[in-house]
Amino acid sequence: MTTEPRSFFSHTAAISPLPTQSYASEASPALMVRGLGKQYVTPKRRLTVFDGIDLDVQPGELVCLLGPSGCGKSSLLLTIAGLQSADRGDVWVEGQAIRSPHPSIGLMFQEAALLPWLTVQQNIAVGLQLRHMPRLSRPALRSRIDQALLSVGLQDFRYSYPHQLSGGMAQRVAIARTIARQPRLLLMDEPFSALDAITRLEMQQLLLNIIAQQHCAVLLVTHDIDEALLLSDRILLMGRNPGHIYQSWRVTAAQPRLRHTQDLMTLRAEILAALSDVMAEPAAMTV
Amino acid sequence: MTTEPRSFFSHTAAISPLPTQSYASEASPALMVRGLGKQYVTPKRRLTVFDGIDLDVQPGELVCLLGPSGCGKSSLLLTIAGLQSADRGDVWVEGQAIRSPHPSIGLMFQEAALLPWLTVQQNIAVGLQLRHMPRLSRPALRSRIDQALLSVGLQDFRYSYPHQLSGGMAQRVAIARTIARQPRLLLMDEPFSALDAITRLEMQQLLLNIIAQQHCAVLLVTHDIDEALLLSDRILLMGRNPGHIYQSWRVTAAQPRLRHTQDLMTLRAEILAALSDVMAEPAAMTV
Amino acid sequence: MPDSLTRPSQQRLRLAIPLPLWGVLASVLLWWLATTPVLHSSLVLHDFSPERAFAATLQLLTSGAIAPHIWASLRRVFVGLATATILGIPLGLLVGLSRPIEQSTSVLFQFVRMISPLSWMPIAVMAFGIGDMPVYFLLTIAAIWPLMLSTAAGVAAVDRRWLLLSRSLCATRGETVRKIIVPAIAPHILTGLRLAIGIIWIVLVPAEMLGVRAGLGYYILDTRDRLAYSELVAVILIIGLIGYLLDTGFRAASRAWHHEG
Amino acid sequence: MPDSLTRPSQQRLRLAIPLPLWGVLASVLLWWLATTPVLHSSLVLHDFSPERAFAATLQLLTSGAIAPHIWASLRRVFVGLATATILGIPLGLLVGLSRPIEQSTSVLFQFVRMISPLSWMPIAVMAFGIGDMPVYFLLTIAAIWPLMLSTAAGVAAVDRRWLLLSRSLCATRGETVRKIIVPAIAPHILTGLRLAIGIIWIVLVPAEMLGVRAGLGYYILDTRDRLAYSELVAVILIIGLIGYLLDTGFRAASRAWHHEG
Amino acid sequence: NSQPTASVGTTAGGQPNTSGGLDQPVKIGYLPILDASPLLIAHAQKLYEAEGLAAEQPVLFRSWAAIVEAFLARQVNVVHLLSPVTVWLRYGRQLPGKIVAWNHTDGSALTVQPEINQVEDLGGQTVAVPFWYSIHNVVLQQLLTQAGLTVVRKAENETIAPNEVNLVVLPPPEMVSALANKSIAGYIVAEPFNAAGETSKAGKVLRFTGDVWRNHACCVVFLHEDDITQRPQWTQGVVNAIVKSQHWMRDHRSEAAQILAKENGSYTPHPEAVLQKVLTGFDSAAYAKQGAIQHPEWAAQRIDFQPFPFPSYTEELVRLLQQTQVEGETAFLKQLNPTEVARDLVDDSFVKQALQQVGGPQAFGIPESLLREETFKAQRSLSFLG
Ligand SMILES: Nc1ncnc2c1ncn2[C@@H]1O[C@H](COP(=O)(O)OP(=O)(O)OP(=O)(O)O)[C@@H](O)[C@H]1O
Ligand SMILES: Nc1ncnc2c1ncn2[C@@H]1O[C@H](COP(=O)(O)OP(=O)(O)OP(=O)(O)O)[C@@H](O)[C@H]1O
Ligand SMILES: [Mg+2]
Ligand SMILES: [Mg+2]
């Protein structure tokens, strides 16, 4: 393991209204979120799950979202994806304001959400055969599915049904389903949480390759600080009650980062400390 | 971070028929598995998911099971728990041969498997109000549930329904449901996979406390080598096609292990290397 | 777009007249256009018109002439439904849970459930005479199948993970059924009940041929015999109203189970 | 213990006589005991006994006398079921998917579905004359409700994650319905079909009162009119057999959807 | 080919009929009972065609309500109806139709449990009738009142006093089962259900209605009034055919039974044996012995055929109906004047003409004057009782 100079990360101030404005400024950002807030209203109570969220993701950038369990990461992702309406604030994808799902967004849920009556390859095909997608010829479709299956290492399981898969295999099918659509903006909710160390590294590499090839933007929720350190261009730490961006870091170390694990340790410690602080914040604000 | 002598782990030979016979020999082991094998037969194919599995877990011991995605860890756990029949081999729990679920086993599935029509506290209560459980008075029941909720940090969510929980919260409810039954043998399938770093540490500490207090045995499936290093007395690495115990390590470092992370690094590297080897093994043996 | 898909949490703009009323008003209008004496010359047709039907309904209700019939029928509906529930749900559970039981009974059940109540009639009269008993029998035998089939279909659709969970908790058979399966299939049972009540009303009319002296089905047959078509429609309206109220009750119960809101 | 719970993967010991036959044999025995001339003196009762019923069935089948009736009824069952399916499933989808549609139609539907085919008869004759048309009408209007209700219940029970998935893939309404909802509720639709076919056979008998010249329902009424109870039971057996075969077909289709096996 | 129309209005197309309406096909609606036989035999013998009419296959119905509904919807235009129903239709419901001929006479009986030997034994029991507006109900209630019993219509759980008889309506096929099950003490209905009750040994005939009301009509031929006024030739053709068919049947009872039987055609579902028993196998001596016939001197048949609608019968019917309990609105009955009804409800001009074609009234053994006195005797008139 080689060592490199210490200056590979820059530290931006926490809870800034416009966290990171001007680093790749010519094109409009792949994702721009401003002042986003959301409440869950149940008969028993009203929970502000997050509020005042500002964030940007540039094309070709991978941003990781960390935060304590239940702070609102999944809710934020669903709201950005247009699957649930925000109570305030706006979301722009490639300069376009959106309130409902957009075809160039690829969302991966925290659960695999496979359709149990379809085989693995049919589950992947479903996302490719919708009207808004460019029509694919049979062989083109076939080769897209083959490629997606190959990249997640499940070519032998194309005819299996979801209940015949292990937890990690189901998660990989969900990855394949998402990337096969070649989205411009990937929103991923703990995509590698069920994978062993090696497979996880393979999948992480796959993701980096896809970003490099297709210059797409990725917002990735994870609970694994090491994963964030290995993958991201920026790391956002979310606080809770209600969810907000507590702090953010830019990670500038070159890939492959596994070479630089020692160097990232300081940042790791810093993030862990911030996470502890976040979890010690006073609770409530449940209106 | 303090450093300690290097001799904190012993290395036992791989693929031994009786992996670890005689280290705490007076009482019968909490779990003893011999020659266990299982096939899945589907109309399309017949898959030997694991075969020739031998393992023991002593009371008060925590054994971690690592292995590549899809190698058969979850299947092995379900088979040991008596939820699916083995095709060959035997399982003894506290000296008693079992083929069907046993009340002193606590199983935690890879998915949270909460009952959607019950609140969090009712989900926990279900496991406590069964006929084979000692009858609890109302206040005793209440206090058990309270304690379990408190230990997973969800006391504010006792009246929430499962669909109102985040992924990590659901997983913690599943933990609470399992530990509230005070099992003698805990079988846990990736119990902390959806938790952020801090919450995960808290839950891991909780598990260690329970083992210390109740002297129960734990077999824990994880894909996180660091987790295995932090928690386990022994680590088993499973190979695939069909699943088998490829190698095992004893970890003797004292708790709290976070103090010894540096020292565990060598073992970590060794395990990672073994995992790579396992994943490079020739596939097939699909009869 | 189906509203529940696109905007799960958004409130709809309220129309001045609530939606259910619109549907009813529209259909009454169509009905009126098809039958009114204003537009049609057929004397028989006029009897079916809403103006006469409503007048007859009002008359039946205010004079109280219909009350004993309503009570008689409600009693029969209740007894029939209760018996069918008590038999049908356990049967559905058994058939859904056990392949041997399913296999050994399915031929028989599939046979029996295809038999029209009208063909049972001679047998019902032979076995139970005339009066309430054969009516109870016919209603029960007609209502049992939707309950049984819905229950069995529900059992088949229970998430296998919940059953695994229950087994891993070492729940006994009874506990699994009571604590997992029955709550899990509650929506299916409610659908079964809703269908059963529909079938019961359908069968009530022929069943009340069997020598009873009161009941809405009896009254319908009577109005047909007397060609009192406006009264016939009035009784239909009353049956519809009662059925609707019962159904609303069931659906309210059903909503109580769907916390997902 | 319900077998499917305890031993999901274990093969059952096969009895020499397959289980379905046991159930049938046992019930035939009970039937025989209740009606046989050997034990009973009532002449009317004897006509219901299995020995006579089987003789009559054989006679009906071998003489071919029943064939035109079978075809006539099968045609009506088919037309009624097809119409009910074509109307009922889309209606169920609409009602299940859209709250406004559900609200504006539910009162009406709950009213209409409580109306017995026997009360529709005067209206059916007025509107469709006599012959096949009113029969189709009565069968359709009876069979549409189980299909509609089961479909709507199925839509309500669709896993919300699949709908979220579909929306996240930007599927259109039509695509969501075709690719997610319809496959997801296939078991519900099949239950609906099974119930519908049961109701259709139930209603066939009164429906074939309406001036038709052939049909199993017509034949049943015929046997009742001439008190030929052994033939009545024979026709019931034939209806049961046909119903059973249809039902078996549906269940085979249903199993094709349950890959979980 | 039957047009679904729902108008009870005037002639289709509204043109006055130069042809006397012969273009309209004869569409018969009937129930599977012997009462229908004149209409069916006329069809089988192609008698309508002989009159220059087109006749469609007769349509079988299963209940009086259904046949009336089809008649009102103009799905059928020649039907046989219970004579009290026609009164109810024309005066209770203001539906324009008329009786043009009688269909048959007698043909009904009161069948009871074997242990019941006289009408008085029915006290405290339940008896089934097929229809409120039926001649059976009228005759039964007369029999009961004259035996000193009170007719009641009670709910199931009410008790019936020993001097009361409870009436229920049952579909005829269920009457036999109910009698076998002993849940009713007896029933009064048209043939062949009495014959069936006897055959199954569930009961015996207590009285034939023809032995109570001599040569009474049970069913009548009923046509739309506008057919009568606007298609007189068509109506005449229909009545001619029916009268000829009745005339033929008087001498060919056995052949008629053959034609109507299920074995030989598709008119009724009844086996020939049952029909033969009703039409030909009447052993009046045996029945006299068991008390079912108390007026052997009337020489009544079990069922007989005679077309002329005597006005005296109609008047008597209206008078008796006014004393009979029926379900529903009955106020209109009180207003009826028997003589007027006999004149208004019945149009006997067609029958009179038709009778000439078969050799006059004597061909049916009825008086040349076409007048008669009604004989209604519930009890044996003389001291036979001993
Ligand atoms: N019900 C089943 N029918 C057929 N095959 C199955 C079934 N369940 C699991 N398998 C197969 O068995 C193998 C092992 O699955 P298992 O879930 O035990 O893996 P695992 O080690 O838990 O993996 P992961 O870490 O991804 O959860 C996989 O190849 C899977 O496809
Ligand atoms: N549908 C809902 N109704 C009500 N409350 C909800 C709903 N979904 C989520 N919540 C609540 O919102 C909060 C945030 O949930 P969310 O799933 O966004 O957390 P998360 O950050 O993804 O956590 P995790 O890392 O554990 O997955 C939690 O307190 C949860 O209880
Ligand atoms: Mg989450
Ligand atoms: Mg697993």
PDB file of N, CA and C in Angstrom, chain C residues 1-2 4-5 20 23 27 97 102-104 108 110-111 113-118 123 167 173 188 194-195 201-202 206 236-237 247 251, chain D residues 1-2 4-5 20 23 27 48 97 102-104 108 110-111 113-118 146 167 173 188 194 201-202 206 236-237 247 251:
ATOM      1  N   MET C   1     -55.239   9.303 -15.356  1.00  0.00           N
ATOM      2  CA  MET C   1     -54.439   8.283 -14.643  1.00  0.00           C
ATOM      3  C   MET C   1     -55.155   7.878 -13.381  1.00  0.00           C
ATOM      4  N   PRO C   2     -55.204   6.588 -13.158  1.00  0.00           N
ATOM      5  CA  PRO C   2     -55.748   6.141 -11.873  1.00  0.00           C
ATOM      6  C   PRO C   2     -55.155   6.983 -10.765  1.00  0.00           C
ATOM      7  N   SER C   4     -54.997   6.863  -7.544  1.00  0.00           N
ATOM      8  CA  SER C   4     -54.245   6.351  -6.406  1.00  0.00           C
ATOM      9  C   SER C   4     -52.799   6.089  -6.790  1.00  0.00           C
ATOM     10  N   LEU C   5     -52.558   5.966  -8.105  1.00  0.00           N
ATOM     11  CA  LEU C   5     -51.187   5.701  -8.509  1.00  0.00           C
ATOM     12  C   LEU C   5     -50.349   6.978  -8.555  1.00  0.00           C
ATOM     13  N   PRO C  20     -70.426  10.002  -5.066  1.00  0.00           N
ATOM     14  CA  PRO C  20     -71.365   8.864  -5.086  1.00  0.00           C
ATOM     15  C   PRO C  20     -72.735   9.293  -5.591  1.00  0.00           C
ATOM     16  N   GLY C  23     -73.027   9.497  -9.472  1.00  0.00           N
ATOM     17  CA  GLY C  23     -73.254   8.193 -10.109  1.00  0.00           C
ATOM     18  C   GLY C  23     -74.705   7.799 -10.013  1.00  0.00           C
ATOM     19  N   SER C  27     -77.517   7.494 -13.118  1.00  0.00           N
ATOM     20  CA  SER C  27     -78.204   6.256 -13.479  1.00  0.00           C
ATOM     21  C   SER C  27     -79.720   6.410 -13.328  1.00  0.00           C
ATOM     22  N   LEU C  97     -54.678 -25.021   3.733  1.00  0.00           N
ATOM     23  CA  LEU C  97     -53.467 -25.384   4.473  1.00  0.00           C
ATOM     24  C   LEU C  97     -52.991 -26.793   4.191  1.00  0.00           C
ATOM     25  N   GLU C 102     -57.263 -30.917   0.827  1.00  0.00           N
ATOM     26  CA  GLU C 102     -57.677 -30.272  -0.400  1.00  0.00           C
ATOM     27  C   GLU C 102     -57.969 -31.319  -1.466  1.00  0.00           C
ATOM     28  N   GLN C 103     -57.024 -32.262  -1.597  1.00  0.00           N
ATOM     29  CA  GLN C 103     -57.197 -33.261  -2.652  1.00  0.00           C
ATOM     30  C   GLN C 103     -58.413 -34.129  -2.427  1.00  0.00           C
ATOM     31  N   SER C 104     -58.646 -34.512  -1.166  1.00  0.00           N
ATOM     32  CA  SER C 104     -59.737 -35.455  -0.962  1.00  0.00           C
ATOM     33  C   SER C 104     -61.104 -34.775  -1.010  1.00  0.00           C
ATOM     34  N   LEU C 108     -65.379 -33.239  -4.660  1.00  0.00           N
ATOM     35  CA  LEU C 108     -66.707 -33.152  -4.064  1.00  0.00           C
ATOM     36  C   LEU C 108     -67.207 -31.710  -4.043  1.00  0.00           C
ATOM     37  N   GLN C 110     -66.199 -29.084  -5.724  1.00  0.00           N
ATOM     38  CA  GLN C 110     -66.422 -28.493  -7.046  1.00  0.00           C
ATOM     39  C   GLN C 110     -67.737 -28.994  -7.622  1.00  0.00           C
ATOM     40  N   PHE C 111     -68.057 -30.244  -7.330  1.00  0.00           N
ATOM     41  CA  PHE C 111     -69.351 -30.782  -7.758  1.00  0.00           C
ATOM     42  C   PHE C 111     -70.489 -30.019  -7.101  1.00  0.00           C
ATOM     43  N   ARG C 113     -70.697 -27.243  -5.522  1.00  0.00           N
ATOM     44  CA  ARG C 113     -70.927 -25.810  -5.626  1.00  0.00           C
ATOM     45  C   ARG C 113     -71.508 -25.408  -6.974  1.00  0.00           C
ATOM     46  N   MET C 114     -71.528 -26.319  -7.926  1.00  0.00           N
ATOM     47  CA  MET C 114     -72.124 -25.998  -9.220  1.00  0.00           C
ATOM     48  C   MET C 114     -73.635 -26.232  -9.228  1.00  0.00           C
ATOM     49  N   ILE C 115     -74.161 -26.736  -8.126  1.00  0.00           N
ATOM     50  CA  ILE C 115     -75.572 -27.079  -8.122  1.00  0.00           C
ATOM     51  C   ILE C 115     -76.401 -25.856  -7.765  1.00  0.00           C
ATOM     52  N   SER C 116     -77.292 -25.516  -8.640  1.00  0.00           N
ATOM     53  CA  SER C 116     -78.144 -24.359  -8.405  1.00  0.00           C
ATOM     54  C   SER C 116     -79.075 -24.599  -7.227  1.00  0.00           C
ATOM     55  N   PRO C 117     -79.337 -23.567  -6.434  1.00  0.00           N
ATOM     56  CA  PRO C 117     -80.294 -23.720  -5.335  1.00  0.00           C
ATOM     57  C   PRO C 117     -81.640 -24.238  -5.830  1.00  0.00           C
ATOM     58  N   LEU C 118     -81.973 -23.878  -7.067  1.00  0.00           N
ATOM     59  CA  LEU C 118     -83.257 -24.344  -7.583  1.00  0.00           C
ATOM     60  C   LEU C 118     -83.270 -25.857  -7.742  1.00  0.00           C
ATOM     61  N   ILE C 123     -84.820 -31.444  -2.782  1.00  0.00           N
ATOM     62  CA  ILE C 123     -84.096 -32.107  -1.703  1.00  0.00           C
ATOM     63  C   ILE C 123     -84.276 -31.345  -0.400  1.00  0.00           C
ATOM     64  N   ARG C 167     -43.023 -20.437  12.086  1.00  0.00           N
ATOM     65  CA  ARG C 167     -42.416 -21.719  12.436  1.00  0.00           C
ATOM     66  C   ARG C 167     -41.144 -21.516  13.234  1.00  0.00           C
ATOM     67  N   ARG C 173     -49.752 -25.135  15.514  1.00  0.00           N
ATOM     68  CA  ARG C 173     -50.626 -24.940  14.345  1.00  0.00           C
ATOM     69  C   ARG C 173     -51.669 -23.873  14.621  1.00  0.00           C
ATOM     70  N   HIS C 188     -59.060 -10.986   2.334  1.00  0.00           N
ATOM     71  CA  HIS C 188     -59.692 -12.013   1.503  1.00  0.00           C
ATOM     72  C   HIS C 188     -61.020 -12.450   2.103  1.00  0.00           C
ATOM     73  N   ARG C 194     -68.321 -10.180   1.312  1.00  0.00           N
ATOM     74  CA  ARG C 194     -69.052  -9.275   0.426  1.00  0.00           C
ATOM     75  C   ARG C 194     -69.693 -10.057  -0.713  1.00  0.00           C
ATOM     76  N   LEU C 195     -68.939 -11.010  -1.248  1.00  0.00           N
ATOM     77  CA  LEU C 195     -69.513 -11.820  -2.325  1.00  0.00           C
ATOM     78  C   LEU C 195     -70.639 -12.691  -1.792  1.00  0.00           C
ATOM     79  N   TRP C 201     -78.459 -12.664  -1.331  1.00  0.00           N
ATOM     80  CA  TRP C 201     -79.611 -11.910  -1.821  1.00  0.00           C
ATOM     81  C   TRP C 201     -80.125 -12.513  -3.129  1.00  0.00           C
ATOM     82  N   ILE C 202     -79.171 -12.993  -3.946  1.00  0.00           N
ATOM     83  CA  ILE C 202     -79.591 -13.598  -5.220  1.00  0.00           C
ATOM     84  C   ILE C 202     -80.450 -14.826  -4.965  1.00  0.00           C
ATOM     85  N   PRO C 206     -85.489 -17.123  -5.008  1.00  0.00           N
ATOM     86  CA  PRO C 206     -86.041 -18.466  -5.200  1.00  0.00           C
ATOM     87  C   PRO C 206     -86.240 -19.223  -3.892  1.00  0.00           C
ATOM     88  N   ILE C 236     -86.949  -4.089  -4.947  1.00  0.00           N
ATOM     89  CA  ILE C 236     -85.553  -4.163  -5.396  1.00  0.00           C
ATOM     90  C   ILE C 236     -84.752  -3.016  -4.797  1.00  0.00           C
ATOM     91  N   LEU C 237     -85.338  -1.819  -4.816  1.00  0.00           N
ATOM     92  CA  LEU C 237     -84.627  -0.668  -4.242  1.00  0.00           C
ATOM     93  C   LEU C 237     -84.345  -0.898  -2.764  1.00  0.00           C
ATOM     94  N   ASP C 247     -72.982  -3.933   2.935  1.00  0.00           N
ATOM     95  CA  ASP C 247     -71.708  -3.903   2.245  1.00  0.00           C
ATOM     96  C   ASP C 247     -70.822  -2.786   2.764  1.00  0.00           C
ATOM     97  N   ARG C 251     -67.123  -3.013   4.289  1.00  0.00           N
ATOM     98  CA  ARG C 251     -65.962  -2.298   3.783  1.00  0.00           C
ATOM     99  C   ARG C 251     -65.322  -1.438   4.848  1.00  0.00           C
TER     100      ARG C 251
ATOM    101  N   MET D   1     -51.166 -31.526  11.630  1.00  0.00           N
ATOM    102  CA  MET D   1     -50.698 -30.186  11.207  1.00  0.00           C
ATOM    103  C   MET D   1     -50.891 -30.033   9.717  1.00  0.00           C
ATOM    104  N   PRO D   2     -51.387 -28.915   9.321  1.00  0.00           N
ATOM    105  CA  PRO D   2     -51.462 -28.652   7.885  1.00  0.00           C
ATOM    106  C   PRO D   2     -50.140 -28.981   7.234  1.00  0.00           C
ATOM    107  N   SER D   4     -48.694 -28.456   4.375  1.00  0.00           N
ATOM    108  CA  SER D   4     -47.856 -27.535   3.626  1.00  0.00           C
ATOM    109  C   SER D   4     -47.006 -26.691   4.563  1.00  0.00           C
ATOM    110  N   LEU D   5     -47.425 -26.619   5.828  1.00  0.00           N
ATOM    111  CA  LEU D   5     -46.645 -25.818   6.759  1.00  0.00           C
ATOM    112  C   LEU D   5     -45.451 -26.586   7.289  1.00  0.00           C
ATOM    113  N   PRO D  20     -58.399 -37.991  -3.836  1.00  0.00           N
ATOM    114  CA  PRO D  20     -59.659 -37.407  -4.315  1.00  0.00           C
ATOM    115  C   PRO D  20     -60.767 -38.445  -4.370  1.00  0.00           C
ATOM    116  N   GLY D  23     -62.530 -39.118  -0.943  1.00  0.00           N
ATOM    117  CA  GLY D  23     -63.552 -38.129  -0.605  1.00  0.00           C
ATOM    118  C   GLY D  23     -64.854 -38.431  -1.327  1.00  0.00           C
ATOM    119  N   SER D  27     -68.495 -39.726   0.312  1.00  0.00           N
ATOM    120  CA  SER D  27     -69.743 -38.977   0.218  1.00  0.00           C
ATOM    121  C   SER D  27     -70.822 -39.789  -0.500  1.00  0.00           C
ATOM    122  N   PHE D  48     -83.937 -40.334  -5.236  1.00  0.00           N
ATOM    123  CA  PHE D  48     -82.713 -39.571  -5.048  1.00  0.00           C
ATOM    124  C   PHE D  48     -81.508 -40.470  -4.803  1.00  0.00           C
ATOM    125  N   LEU D  97     -58.442   1.113  -9.007  1.00  0.00           N
ATOM    126  CA  LEU D  97     -57.349   2.066  -9.203  1.00  0.00           C
ATOM    127  C   LEU D  97     -57.739   3.499  -8.889  1.00  0.00           C
ATOM    128  N   GLU D 102     -64.377   4.820  -8.090  1.00  0.00           N
ATOM    129  CA  GLU D 102     -64.917   3.925  -7.078  1.00  0.00           C
ATOM    130  C   GLU D 102     -66.070   4.611  -6.350  1.00  0.00           C
ATOM    131  N   GLN D 103     -65.822   5.862  -5.940  1.00  0.00           N
ATOM    132  CA  GLN D 103     -66.843   6.550  -5.164  1.00  0.00           C
ATOM    133  C   GLN D 103     -68.114   6.790  -5.959  1.00  0.00           C
ATOM    134  N   SER D 104     -67.938   7.145  -7.253  1.00  0.00           N
ATOM    135  CA  SER D 104     -69.139   7.499  -7.989  1.00  0.00           C
ATOM    136  C   SER D 104     -69.914   6.274  -8.430  1.00  0.00           C
ATOM    137  N   LEU D 108     -74.089   2.569  -6.755  1.00  0.00           N
ATOM    138  CA  LEU D 108     -74.843   1.956  -7.834  1.00  0.00           C
ATOM    139  C   LEU D 108     -74.573   0.455  -7.924  1.00  0.00           C
ATOM    140  N   GLN D 110     -73.277  -1.582  -5.705  1.00  0.00           N
ATOM    141  CA  GLN D 110     -73.732  -2.347  -4.547  1.00  0.00           C
ATOM    142  C   GLN D 110     -75.234  -2.568  -4.619  1.00  0.00           C
ATOM    143  N   PHE D 111     -75.929  -1.586  -5.151  1.00  0.00           N
ATOM    144  CA  PHE D 111     -77.374  -1.748  -5.349  1.00  0.00           C
ATOM    145  C   PHE D 111     -77.642  -2.864  -6.343  1.00  0.00           C
ATOM    146  N   ARG D 113     -75.892  -5.238  -7.586  1.00  0.00           N
ATOM    147  CA  ARG D 113     -75.466  -6.621  -7.425  1.00  0.00           C
ATOM    148  C   ARG D 113     -76.306  -7.387  -6.406  1.00  0.00           C
ATOM    149  N   MET D 114     -77.135  -6.691  -5.648  1.00  0.00           N
ATOM    150  CA  MET D 114     -77.991  -7.395  -4.706  1.00  0.00           C
ATOM    151  C   MET D 114     -79.292  -7.871  -5.356  1.00  0.00           C
ATOM    152  N   ILE D 115     -79.475  -7.537  -6.616  1.00  0.00           N
ATOM    153  CA  ILE D 115     -80.740  -7.870  -7.259  1.00  0.00           C
ATOM    154  C   ILE D 115     -80.690  -9.283  -7.801  1.00  0.00           C
ATOM    155  N   SER D 116     -81.602 -10.078  -7.358  1.00  0.00           N
ATOM    156  CA  SER D 116     -81.646 -11.468  -7.793  1.00  0.00           C
ATOM    157  C   SER D 116     -82.007 -11.551  -9.271  1.00  0.00           C
ATOM    158  N   PRO D 117     -81.410 -12.515  -9.999  1.00  0.00           N
ATOM    159  CA  PRO D 117     -81.778 -12.699 -11.398  1.00  0.00           C
ATOM    160  C   PRO D 117     -83.278 -12.882 -11.568  1.00  0.00           C
ATOM    161  N   LEU D 118     -83.927 -13.486 -10.570  1.00  0.00           N
ATOM    162  CA  LEU D 118     -85.362 -13.690 -10.699  1.00  0.00           C
ATOM    163  C   LEU D 118     -86.120 -12.368 -10.715  1.00  0.00           C
ATOM    164  N   PRO D 146     -68.498 -11.164  -8.899  1.00  0.00           N
ATOM    165  CA  PRO D 146     -67.297 -11.774  -8.327  1.00  0.00           C
ATOM    166  C   PRO D 146     -66.046 -11.375  -9.089  1.00  0.00           C
ATOM    167  N   ARG D 167     -43.635   3.177 -11.189  1.00  0.00           N
ATOM    168  CA  ARG D 167     -43.584   4.625 -11.386  1.00  0.00           C
ATOM    169  C   ARG D 167     -42.159   5.097 -11.563  1.00  0.00           C
ATOM    170  N   ARG D 173     -49.666   4.668 -17.563  1.00  0.00           N
ATOM    171  CA  ARG D 173     -50.763   3.977 -16.856  1.00  0.00           C
ATOM    172  C   ARG D 173     -51.000   2.608 -17.430  1.00  0.00           C
ATOM    173  N   HIS D 188     -56.034 -13.441  -8.085  1.00  0.00           N
ATOM    174  CA  HIS D 188     -57.345 -12.912  -7.703  1.00  0.00           C
ATOM    175  C   HIS D 188     -58.335 -13.064  -8.850  1.00  0.00           C
ATOM    176  N   ARG D 194     -63.356 -18.505 -10.936  1.00  0.00           N
ATOM    177  CA  ARG D 194     -63.894 -19.736 -10.340  1.00  0.00           C
ATOM    178  C   ARG D 194     -65.226 -19.454  -9.662  1.00  0.00           C
ATOM    179  N   TRP D 201     -73.545 -21.216 -13.018  1.00  0.00           N
ATOM    180  CA  TRP D 201     -74.325 -22.457 -12.968  1.00  0.00           C
ATOM    181  C   TRP D 201     -75.539 -22.288 -12.054  1.00  0.00           C
ATOM    182  N   ILE D 202     -75.343 -21.518 -10.973  1.00  0.00           N
ATOM    183  CA  ILE D 202     -76.466 -21.298 -10.060  1.00  0.00           C
ATOM    184  C   ILE D 202     -77.602 -20.586 -10.771  1.00  0.00           C
ATOM    185  N   PRO D 206     -82.594 -20.830 -13.115  1.00  0.00           N
ATOM    186  CA  PRO D 206     -83.701 -19.884 -13.306  1.00  0.00           C
ATOM    187  C   PRO D 206     -83.653 -19.174 -14.653  1.00  0.00           C
ATOM    188  N   ILE D 236     -77.817 -33.053 -12.250  1.00  0.00           N
ATOM    189  CA  ILE D 236     -76.941 -32.381 -11.288  1.00  0.00           C
ATOM    190  C   ILE D 236     -75.536 -32.961 -11.373  1.00  0.00           C
ATOM    191  N   LEU D 237     -75.460 -34.289 -11.462  1.00  0.00           N
ATOM    192  CA  LEU D 237     -74.142 -34.916 -11.561  1.00  0.00           C
ATOM    193  C   LEU D 237     -73.421 -34.455 -12.827  1.00  0.00           C
ATOM    194  N   ASP D 247     -63.496 -25.998 -13.679  1.00  0.00           N
ATOM    195  CA  ASP D 247     -62.758 -25.507 -12.520  1.00  0.00           C
ATOM    196  C   ASP D 247     -61.327 -26.029 -12.520  1.00  0.00           C
ATOM    197  N   ARG D 251     -57.907 -23.979 -12.388  1.00  0.00           N
ATOM    198  CA  ARG D 251     -56.879 -24.131 -11.365  1.00  0.00           C
ATOM    199  C   ARG D 251     -55.530 -24.467 -11.977  1.00  0.00           C
TER     200      ARG D 251
END
